[in-house]
Coordinates of C-alpha atoms in Angstrom, one line a residue:
X1 CA 0.0 0.1 0.1
X2 CA 1.1 3.5 -0.7
X3 CA -0.4 5.1 2.6
X4 CA 1.5 5.1 5.9
X5 CA -0.3 4.7 9.0
X6 CA 1.8 5.9 12.0
X7 CA -0.5 7.4 14.6
X8 CA 0.0 11.1 13.3
X9 CA -0.2 10.3 9.7
X10 CA -3.3 8.1 10.2
X11 CA -5.0 10.9 12.1
X12 CA -4.1 13.2 9.1
X13 CA -5.5 10.6 6.5
X14 CA -8.9 10.5 8.7
X15 CA -9.2 14.2 8.3
X16 CA -8.3 14.1 4.5
X17 CA -10.8 11.2 3.8
X18 CA -13.6 13.1 5.7
X19 CA -12.9 16.1 3.6
X20 CA -13.4 13.9 0.4
X21 CA -16.6 12.5 1.7
X22 CA -17.8 16.0 2.3
X23 CA -16.7 17.1 -1.3
X24 CA -18.6 14.1 -2.7
X25 CA -21.8 14.9 -0.7
X26 CA -21.4 18.7 -1.6
X27 CA -21.4 17.6 -5.2
X28 CA -24.6 15.6 -4.9
X29 CA -23.0 12.2 -4.4
X30 CA -23.3 10.2 -1.2
X31 CA -21.4 6.8 -1.5
X32 CA -23.3 5.3 1.4
X33 CA -26.5 5.6 -0.5
X34 CA -25.2 4.2 -3.8
X35 CA -25.9 0.5 -4.7
X36 CA -24.1 -2.3 -6.7
X37 CA -25.5 -5.7 -7.7
X38 CA -22.5 -8.0 -8.2
X39 CA -22.9 -10.9 -10.6
X40 CA -19.8 -12.7 -9.5
X41 CA -17.4 -13.0 -6.6
X42 CA -13.9 -12.6 -7.5
X43 CA -12.9 -16.3 -7.9
X44 CA -16.2 -16.9 -9.8
X45 CA -15.4 -14.2 -12.2
X46 CA -11.7 -15.5 -12.9
X47 CA -13.2 -18.9 -13.4
X48 CA -15.7 -17.4 -16.0
X49 CA -13.0 -16.3 -18.3
X50 CA -12.8 -18.3 -21.6
X51 CA -9.2 -18.8 -22.8
X52 CA -8.8 -16.9 -26.1
X53 CA -12.0 -15.0 -25.8
X54 CA -11.0 -11.7 -24.1
X55 CA -13.8 -9.1 -23.6
X56 CA -16.5 -11.7 -24.4
X57 CA -18.0 -12.0 -20.9
X58 CA -19.3 -9.1 -18.9
X59 CA -19.3 -9.2 -15.1
X60 CA -20.0 -6.9 -12.1
X61 CA -17.7 -7.3 -9.2
X62 CA -17.5 -5.4 -6.0
X63 CA -15.1 -5.1 -3.1
X64 CA -12.6 -3.1 -1.0
X65 CA -9.6 -1.4 -2.9
X66 CA -6.4 -3.0 -1.6
X67 CA -3.7 -2.0 -4.2
X68 CA -3.6 0.4 -7.1
X69 CA -1.0 1.2 -9.6
X70 CA -1.4 4.7 -11.4
X71 CA 0.0 5.0 -14.8
X72 CA -1.5 8.4 -15.5
X73 CA -4.3 7.9 -17.9
X74 CA -5.0 4.3 -16.6
X75 CA -4.8 2.3 -13.4
X76 CA -4.6 -1.2 -12.4
X77 CA -6.5 -1.7 -9.2
X78 CA -7.2 -4.8 -7.1
X79 CA -10.1 -5.2 -5.0
X80 CA -10.8 -7.8 -2.1
X81 CA -14.1 -9.7 -1.6
X82 CA -15.1 -12.9 0.4
X83 CA -13.4 -15.1 -2.3
X84 CA -10.2 -13.3 -2.7
X85 CA -8.7 -10.6 -5.0
X86 CA -9.4 -9.7 -8.5
X87 CA -7.7 -7.1 -10.7
X88 CA -9.4 -4.1 -12.5
X89 CA -8.0 -2.2 -15.4
X90 CA -9.5 1.3 -15.3
X91 CA -8.8 3.5 -18.4
X92 CA -9.6 7.2 -18.6
X93 CA -11.1 7.1 -22.3
X94 CA -13.3 4.1 -21.4
X95 CA -14.9 5.1 -18.1
X96 CA -15.0 8.8 -19.2
X97 CA -13.1 12.0 -19.0
X98 CA -15.4 13.4 -16.3
X99 CA -15.5 10.3 -14.2
X100 CA -11.8 9.3 -14.3
X101 CA -10.5 12.4 -12.1
X102 CA -13.0 11.3 -9.3
X103 CA -12.0 7.7 -9.6
X104 CA -8.3 8.7 -9.1
X105 CA -9.3 10.3 -5.7
X106 CA -10.5 7.0 -4.3
X107 CA -8.5 5.7 -1.4
X108 CA -7.2 2.4 -0.3
X109 CA -10.0 0.7 1.6
X110 CA -12.8 2.3 -0.3
X111 CA -15.6 -0.2 -1.5
X112 CA -16.5 0.1 -5.2
X113 CA -18.5 -1.9 -7.7
X114 CA -17.3 -2.3 -11.3
X115 CA -18.8 -3.6 -14.4
X116 CA -16.6 -4.6 -17.4
X117 CA -15.4 -7.5 -19.4
X118 CA -12.9 -10.2 -18.7
X119 CA -9.5 -10.4 -20.3
X120 CA -6.1 -11.8 -19.6
X121 CA -3.1 -9.3 -19.3
X122 CA 0.3 -10.0 -20.8
X123 CA 1.4 -11.4 -17.6
X124 CA -1.4 -13.9 -17.5
X125 CA -3.6 -12.3 -14.8
X126 CA -7.5 -12.5 -15.5
X127 CA -8.7 -8.8 -15.1
X128 CA -11.8 -6.9 -15.4
X129 CA -11.7 -4.1 -18.0
X130 CA -13.8 -1.5 -16.3
X131 CA -16.6 0.2 -18.3
X132 CA -18.2 2.0 -15.4
X133 CA -17.7 2.0 -11.6
X134 CA -19.6 3.1 -8.5
X135 CA -18.4 4.0 -5.0
X136 CA -20.5 2.3 -2.4
X137 CA -18.8 2.9 0.8
X138 CA -16.0 5.5 1.8
X139 CA -13.3 4.2 4.2
X140 CA -12.7 7.0 6.5
X141 CA -9.7 5.3 8.1
X142 CA -6.7 3.9 6.4
X143 CA -5.9 0.3 6.4
X144 CA -2.7 -1.1 8.2
X145 CA 0.5 -0.2 6.6
X146 CA 1.6 -1.8 3.2
X147 CA -1.1 -4.7 3.3
X148 CA 1.4 -6.6 5.5
X149 CA -0.9 -7.2 8.6
X150 CA -1.1 -5.9 12.0
X151 CA 2.1 -5.3 14.0
X152 CA 0.5 -5.5 17.3
X153 CA -0.5 -9.2 18.1
X154 CA -3.4 -8.3 20.3
X155 CA -4.8 -5.8 17.8
X156 CA -5.1 -8.8 15.4
X157 CA -7.9 -10.1 17.8
X158 CA -9.3 -6.7 19.0
X159 CA -9.7 -5.5 15.5
X160 CA -10.4 -8.7 13.7
X161 CA -12.2 -7.0 11.0
X162 CA -8.8 -5.4 9.9
X163 CA -7.0 -8.8 10.2
X164 CA -9.3 -10.3 7.9
X165 CA -8.8 -7.5 5.3
X166 CA -4.9 -7.7 5.4
X167 CA -4.1 -11.2 6.4
X168 CA -5.0 -13.8 3.9
X169 CA -3.8 -16.6 6.0
X170 CA -6.1 -15.6 8.7
X171 CA -9.0 -15.0 6.4
X172 CA -8.5 -18.6 4.9
X173 CA -8.3 -20.1 8.3
X174 CA -11.4 -18.8 9.6
X175 CA -13.2 -19.6 6.2
X176 CA -11.9 -23.2 6.6
X177 CA -13.4 -23.3 10.1
X178 CA -16.9 -22.5 8.7
X179 CA -16.4 -25.2 6.1
X180 CA -15.5 -27.7 8.8
X181 CA -18.7 -26.9 10.8
X182 CA -20.7 -27.1 7.7
X183 CA -19.2 -30.5 6.9
X184 CA -19.9 -31.8 10.4
X185 CA -23.6 -31.0 9.9
X186 CA -23.7 -32.8 6.5
X187 CA -22.0 -35.7 7.8
X188 CA -24.3 -36.2 10.8
X189 CA -27.5 -35.4 8.8
X190 CA -26.5 -38.0 6.2
X191 CA -26.6 -40.5 9.1
X192 CA -30.0 -39.6 10.4
X193 CA -28.9 -37.4 13.4
X194 CA -31.2 -34.7 14.2
X195 CA -29.8 -31.2 15.0
X196 CA -31.3 -29.4 18.1
X197 CA -30.9 -26.4 20.2
X198 CA -31.0 -26.7 24.0
X199 CA -31.0 -24.0 26.7
X200 CA -28.1 -21.8 27.4
X201 CA -29.6 -20.4 30.7
X202 CA -29.9 -23.4 33.1
X203 CA -30.8 -23.9 36.8
X204 CA -27.9 -26.3 37.4
X205 CA -24.6 -26.3 35.8
X206 CA -24.5 -29.9 34.9
X207 CA -22.7 -32.3 32.5
X208 CA -19.1 -31.3 33.4
X209 CA -16.9 -30.2 36.2
X210 CA -16.4 -26.5 35.7
X211 CA -17.0 -23.0 37.2
X212 CA -20.0 -21.4 35.6
X213 CA -20.8 -17.9 34.8
X214 CA -23.8 -16.7 36.9
X215 CA -26.6 -14.4 36.0
X216 CA -30.1 -13.5 37.3
X217 CA -33.5 -13.5 35.4
X218 CA -35.4 -10.3 36.4
X219 CA -38.8 -11.3 35.3
X220 CA -38.7 -14.7 36.8
X221 CA -36.7 -13.6 39.8
X222 CA -34.5 -16.6 39.4
X223 CA -30.8 -17.1 39.4
X224 CA -29.5 -18.9 36.2
X225 CA -26.0 -20.2 35.1
X226 CA -24.7 -20.1 31.6
X227 CA -24.4 -23.8 30.5
X228 CA -20.9 -25.5 30.8
X229 CA -22.0 -28.5 28.8
X230 CA -24.7 -29.6 26.3
X231 CA -24.9 -33.1 27.7
X232 CA -27.7 -33.4 30.0
X233 CA -30.6 -31.7 27.8
X234 CA -29.4 -33.8 24.8
X235 CA -29.7 -37.0 26.8
X236 CA -33.3 -36.0 28.0
X237 CA -34.0 -36.1 24.1
X238 CA -32.9 -39.8 24.1
X239 CA -35.5 -40.4 26.9
X240 CA -38.0 -38.7 24.5
X241 CA -37.4 -41.0 21.7
X242 CA -35.0 -39.0 19.5
X243 CA -32.4 -41.7 18.9
X244 CA -29.7 -39.8 17.1
X245 CA -29.3 -36.1 18.1
X246 CA -26.6 -33.6 18.0
X247 CA -25.9 -29.9 18.9
X248 CA -23.2 -27.5 17.9
X249 CA -23.5 -24.8 20.5
X250 CA -21.6 -22.5 22.8
X251 CA -20.5 -23.4 26.3
X252 CA -19.3 -21.0 28.9
X253 CA -16.8 -21.8 31.7
X254 CA -15.5 -19.1 34.0
X255 CA -11.9 -20.3 34.1
X256 CA -8.6 -19.6 32.8
X257 CA -7.5 -18.4 29.3
X258 CA -4.7 -20.0 27.5
X259 CA -3.8 -21.1 23.9
X260 CA -6.2 -23.9 24.3
X261 CA -9.0 -22.4 26.4
X262 CA -11.4 -19.5 25.8
X263 CA -14.2 -18.8 28.3
X264 CA -16.7 -19.0 25.4
X265 CA -16.1 -22.0 23.3
X266 CA -17.9 -24.2 20.6
X267 CA -18.8 -27.8 21.3
X268 CA -20.3 -30.5 19.2
X269 CA -22.1 -33.2 21.2
X270 CA -23.7 -36.1 19.5
X271 CA -25.5 -39.1 20.9
X272 CA -26.7 -42.3 19.4
X273 CA -29.1 -44.7 21.0
X274 CA -28.3 -48.4 20.9
X275 CA -24.6 -47.6 20.4
X276 CA -21.6 -47.3 22.8
X277 CA -18.2 -45.9 23.2
X278 CA -16.9 -48.2 20.5
X279 CA -19.6 -47.1 18.1
X280 CA -18.3 -43.6 18.9
X281 CA -14.9 -44.4 17.8
X282 CA -16.0 -45.4 14.4
X283 CA -18.2 -42.2 14.1
X284 CA -15.4 -39.9 15.1
X285 CA -12.8 -41.4 12.8
X286 CA -15.1 -41.5 10.0
X287 CA -16.1 -37.7 10.8
X288 CA -12.4 -36.5 10.9
X289 CA -11.5 -38.6 7.7
X290 CA -14.5 -37.0 5.9
X291 CA -13.3 -33.5 6.9
X292 CA -9.9 -34.2 5.7
X293 CA -11.0 -35.5 2.4
X294 CA -13.8 -33.0 1.5
X295 CA -12.7 -29.9 3.2
X296 CA -8.8 -29.9 3.6
X297 CA -8.3 -32.2 0.5
X298 CA -5.5 -33.9 2.2
X299 CA -4.8 -37.1 4.2
X300 CA -2.5 -35.6 6.8
X301 CA -1.7 -32.2 8.6
X302 CA 1.6 -30.9 10.0
X303 CA 1.7 -30.6 13.8
X304 CA 2.3 -26.8 14.4
X305 CA 4.7 -27.3 17.5
X306 CA 6.8 -30.4 16.4
X307 CA 6.6 -30.2 12.6
X308 CA 5.6 -34.0 12.8
X309 CA 3.1 -35.1 10.0
X310 CA -0.2 -36.5 11.6
X311 CA -1.7 -39.1 9.5
X312 CA -5.6 -39.6 9.6
X313 CA -6.0 -42.6 7.2
X314 CA -4.9 -46.0 8.3
X315 CA -5.1 -47.5 11.9
X316 CA -5.5 -45.3 15.0
X317 CA -3.8 -46.5 18.1
X318 CA -5.9 -47.6 21.0
X319 CA -4.3 -47.8 24.6
X320 CA -5.7 -48.0 28.0
X321 CA -5.3 -45.0 30.3
X322 CA -3.7 -47.5 32.9
X323 CA -1.0 -48.7 30.5
X324 CA 0.1 -45.1 29.6
X325 CA 0.5 -44.5 33.3
X326 CA 2.6 -47.6 33.8
X327 CA 4.8 -46.8 30.9
X328 CA 5.4 -43.1 32.0
X329 CA 6.0 -43.9 35.6
X330 CA 7.8 -47.2 35.2
X331 CA 5.6 -48.6 38.0
X332 CA 3.6 -51.7 37.0
X333 CA 1.7 -51.4 40.2
X334 CA 1.1 -47.7 39.9
X335 CA -2.4 -47.8 41.0
X336 CA -1.7 -49.9 44.1
X337 CA 1.1 -47.6 45.4
X338 CA 0.6 -45.8 48.5
X339 CA -0.2 -42.1 48.4
X340 CA 3.2 -40.8 49.5
X341 CA 4.8 -42.9 46.7
X342 CA 2.5 -41.6 44.1
X343 CA 3.3 -38.0 45.2
X344 CA 7.1 -38.6 45.2
X345 CA 7.0 -40.2 41.8
X346 CA 4.8 -37.4 40.2
X347 CA 7.1 -34.7 41.6
X348 CA 10.1 -36.6 40.3
X349 CA 8.6 -36.4 36.9
X350 CA 8.4 -32.6 37.2
X351 CA 4.7 -32.3 38.2
X352 CA 3.5 -29.8 40.9
X353 CA 1.3 -31.8 43.4
X354 CA -1.3 -30.1 45.7
X355 CA -1.2 -32.1 48.9
X356 CA -5.0 -31.9 49.2
X357 CA -5.5 -33.7 46.0
X358 CA -6.9 -37.3 45.8
X359 CA -5.2 -40.1 44.3
X360 CA -6.9 -39.9 40.9
X361 CA -6.1 -36.3 40.7
X362 CA -2.4 -37.0 41.2
X363 CA -2.6 -39.6 38.5
X364 CA -4.5 -37.5 36.1
X365 CA -2.0 -34.6 36.7
X366 CA 0.7 -37.0 35.4
X367 CA -1.6 -37.9 32.3
X368 CA -2.2 -34.3 31.5
X369 CA 1.3 -32.9 31.9
X370 CA 3.6 -35.8 30.8
X371 CA 1.7 -38.2 28.8
X372 CA -1.1 -36.4 26.7
X373 CA 1.4 -33.9 25.1
X374 CA 3.4 -36.9 23.7
X375 CA 0.4 -38.3 21.8
X376 CA 0.7 -36.7 18.5
X377 CA -0.8 -39.3 16.2
X378 CA -4.5 -40.2 16.6
X379 CA -4.8 -42.1 19.9
X380 CA -7.9 -43.6 21.6
X381 CA -7.0 -43.5 25.3
X382 CA -9.6 -45.9 27.0
X383 CA -10.9 -47.0 30.3
X384 CA -10.2 -44.0 32.4
X385 CA -10.8 -44.0 36.2
X386 CA -14.3 -43.9 37.3
X387 CA -13.7 -40.7 39.3
X388 CA -13.1 -38.8 36.1
X389 CA -16.7 -39.0 34.8
X390 CA -19.9 -39.7 36.6
X391 CA -21.9 -39.8 33.3
X392 CA -20.4 -42.9 31.8
X393 CA -21.0 -46.6 32.4
X394 CA -18.6 -48.5 34.7
X395 CA -16.8 -51.5 33.0
X396 CA -18.3 -54.7 33.7
X397 CA -15.0 -56.5 34.2
X398 CA -13.2 -53.7 36.1
X399 CA -15.6 -51.4 37.8
X400 CA -12.8 -49.1 39.0
X401 CA -12.7 -47.8 35.2
X402 CA -15.2 -46.5 32.8
X403 CA -16.3 -47.6 29.2
X404 CA -15.0 -44.4 27.7
X405 CA -12.2 -42.9 25.4
X406 CA -10.4 -39.7 25.0
X407 CA -9.3 -39.2 21.5
X408 CA -6.0 -37.4 21.7
X409 CA -4.4 -35.8 18.6
X410 CA -1.5 -33.3 18.3
X411 CA -0.9 -33.6 22.1
X412 CA -4.5 -32.4 23.1
X413 CA -7.8 -33.9 23.7
X414 CA -10.0 -33.6 20.8
X415 CA -13.0 -35.9 21.7
X416 CA -14.1 -37.7 24.8
X417 CA -16.8 -40.3 24.4
X418 CA -18.7 -42.8 26.7
X419 CA -21.0 -45.5 26.8
X420 CA -23.7 -43.5 28.5
X421 CA -24.8 -44.4 32.1
X422 CA -28.5 -45.0 31.8
X423 CA -29.1 -46.8 35.3
X424 CA -30.9 -44.0 37.2
X425 CA -29.8 -45.4 40.6
X426 CA -26.1 -45.9 39.6
X427 CA -26.2 -42.3 38.2
X428 CA -27.6 -40.9 41.2
X429 CA -25.0 -42.5 43.4
X430 CA -22.3 -41.2 41.1
X431 CA -23.7 -37.5 41.1
X432 CA -23.8 -37.7 44.8
X433 CA -20.3 -38.9 45.1
X434 CA -19.0 -36.2 42.9
X435 CA -21.1 -33.4 44.4
X436 CA -20.0 -34.4 47.9
X437 CA -21.4 -31.5 50.3
X438 CA -22.7 -29.6 47.4
X439 CA -25.8 -31.8 46.8
X440 CA -27.7 -28.7 45.3
X441 CA -25.5 -28.9 42.3
X442 CA -27.2 -32.2 41.3
X443 CA -29.7 -32.0 38.4
X444 CA -32.5 -34.0 39.9
X445 CA -34.7 -33.3 36.9
X446 CA -32.3 -35.3 34.8
X447 CA -32.4 -38.0 37.2
X448 CA -36.2 -38.0 37.0
X449 CA -35.9 -38.2 33.3
X450 CA -33.7 -41.2 33.5
X451 CA -36.0 -43.0 35.7
X452 CA -38.6 -42.9 32.7
X453 CA -36.2 -44.9 30.8
X454 CA -33.3 -44.0 28.6
X455 CA -32.0 -46.4 25.9
X456 CA -28.3 -47.5 26.0
X457 CA -26.4 -45.1 24.1
X458 CA -23.0 -43.8 23.0
X459 CA -22.2 -40.2 23.4
X460 CA -19.3 -37.9 22.3
X461 CA -18.2 -34.4 22.5
X462 CA -15.7 -32.6 20.2
X463 CA -14.2 -29.3 20.8
X464 CA -14.7 -27.5 17.6
X465 CA -12.1 -24.8 18.4
X466 CA -9.4 -27.3 19.3
X467 CA -10.3 -29.4 16.2
X468 CA -9.9 -26.5 14.0
X469 CA -6.5 -25.6 15.7
X470 CA -5.5 -29.1 14.8
X471 CA -6.6 -29.1 11.1
X472 CA -5.6 -25.5 10.2
X473 CA -2.2 -25.4 11.9
X474 CA -3.1 -22.5 14.0
X475 CA -0.8 -21.6 17.2
X476 CA -3.8 -20.7 19.6
X477 CA -7.5 -21.0 20.0
X478 CA -7.7 -17.3 19.4
X479 CA -6.6 -17.9 15.8
X480 CA -9.7 -20.0 15.1
X481 CA -12.3 -17.8 17.1
X482 CA -13.5 -14.6 15.3
X483 CA -13.7 -12.5 18.3
X484 CA -12.0 -14.2 21.4
X485 CA -12.5 -12.6 24.9
X486 CA -9.9 -9.9 25.8
X487 CA -9.6 -7.5 28.6
X488 CA -11.3 -4.2 27.8
X489 CA -8.9 -2.0 25.8
X490 CA -8.5 0.5 23.0
X491 CA -10.2 0.1 19.7
X492 CA -7.3 1.4 17.8
X493 CA -9.3 4.6 16.9

């Protein structure tokens, strides 16, 4: 770009652009009331050109001016729209002697519509030979300098609208996210799953162990929490006879922010009657392979941190949680060790242990800090300790573990899945054990629903944001969320 945008110059540009707007309005032309009806997006227009038939096809395209090259009586201009960039060739004697000087006063960032014919330049670039144009929105502030992006990393997230304009990689990543979500819907609907919406405002924060956001409903004079999970309402629908159900929705957890955690995040939860955790294994593997094939058009991705190639086609490893702990600690009898020995071993591995933790929490700290980050290739970690999830069925052979898996890829959990607990008496006992003294946090209405009968089922959750981190090679969850949570700050104005 030819315009500089240091704070002082940016301020001057703002004043200059406002003056141009005032002059346009004084001349009877208000760009914000002008209209354009595009016939093609940029990529569609480029694809419409017929080789050897220059100027045979007329198109109308619209977008934001991002570069321009002035050659006196003509200009090459590039505009950006949702699909990308297309070049325009604007010539004085074509668009008119009276109109051309006004066109030359346009600024980078202005939105224009252009009607013209397609041709190929000497360098082979498909271009629109402009016959007419219309200014449809005046940019009163300049874009970031030289179209290279935003220098301030936080500004990328705080002013995402600018990041999308100047950063093609960011724009493509977020478009890919949208395509991934669309593909998930198609995949599940093709298998007779019904998409539903369940309440965000809930009386009890159920379905997970997390701190909720709290709010108050004035009309009902009732305190609510924002949901931390989709699970319990979806399982009510299994009780109601909806055998295959899913929801893609927002969850809210009033907890820390990191490269893998945002207080507001998107989950897919899916439940299938007459299935189990092994049925969910097949479902999630088929789903991820489908996304790779139909959206990414590739069979593997590169792990951002290690550079290792992650392969999605072929066998996926399956290993028990217990075996991974034994391998990591070197203790064949890890689960029978006394508490002090577990603490000593965990600390020798570099884990920080809270003395108040229970044994299963010490064990899970080792798993989370020392094992999970090493699981780069797709791995089903099965049969977790019963204390980790009160909503899954106990294993019939070893009731100290659950019929569950955690799918781990790229060193992070992507999808937990269960054989869902449908025995109301066992479910009540597990809820009470987890709640301890806080019995008011038990969802008694869900237990009532279970007493009416819920079919055996497999259930699974997928963190959409984490899945997109994995499949797009993003560094952080902020890079795959359009508007992540930030502390209040300046707008850059």
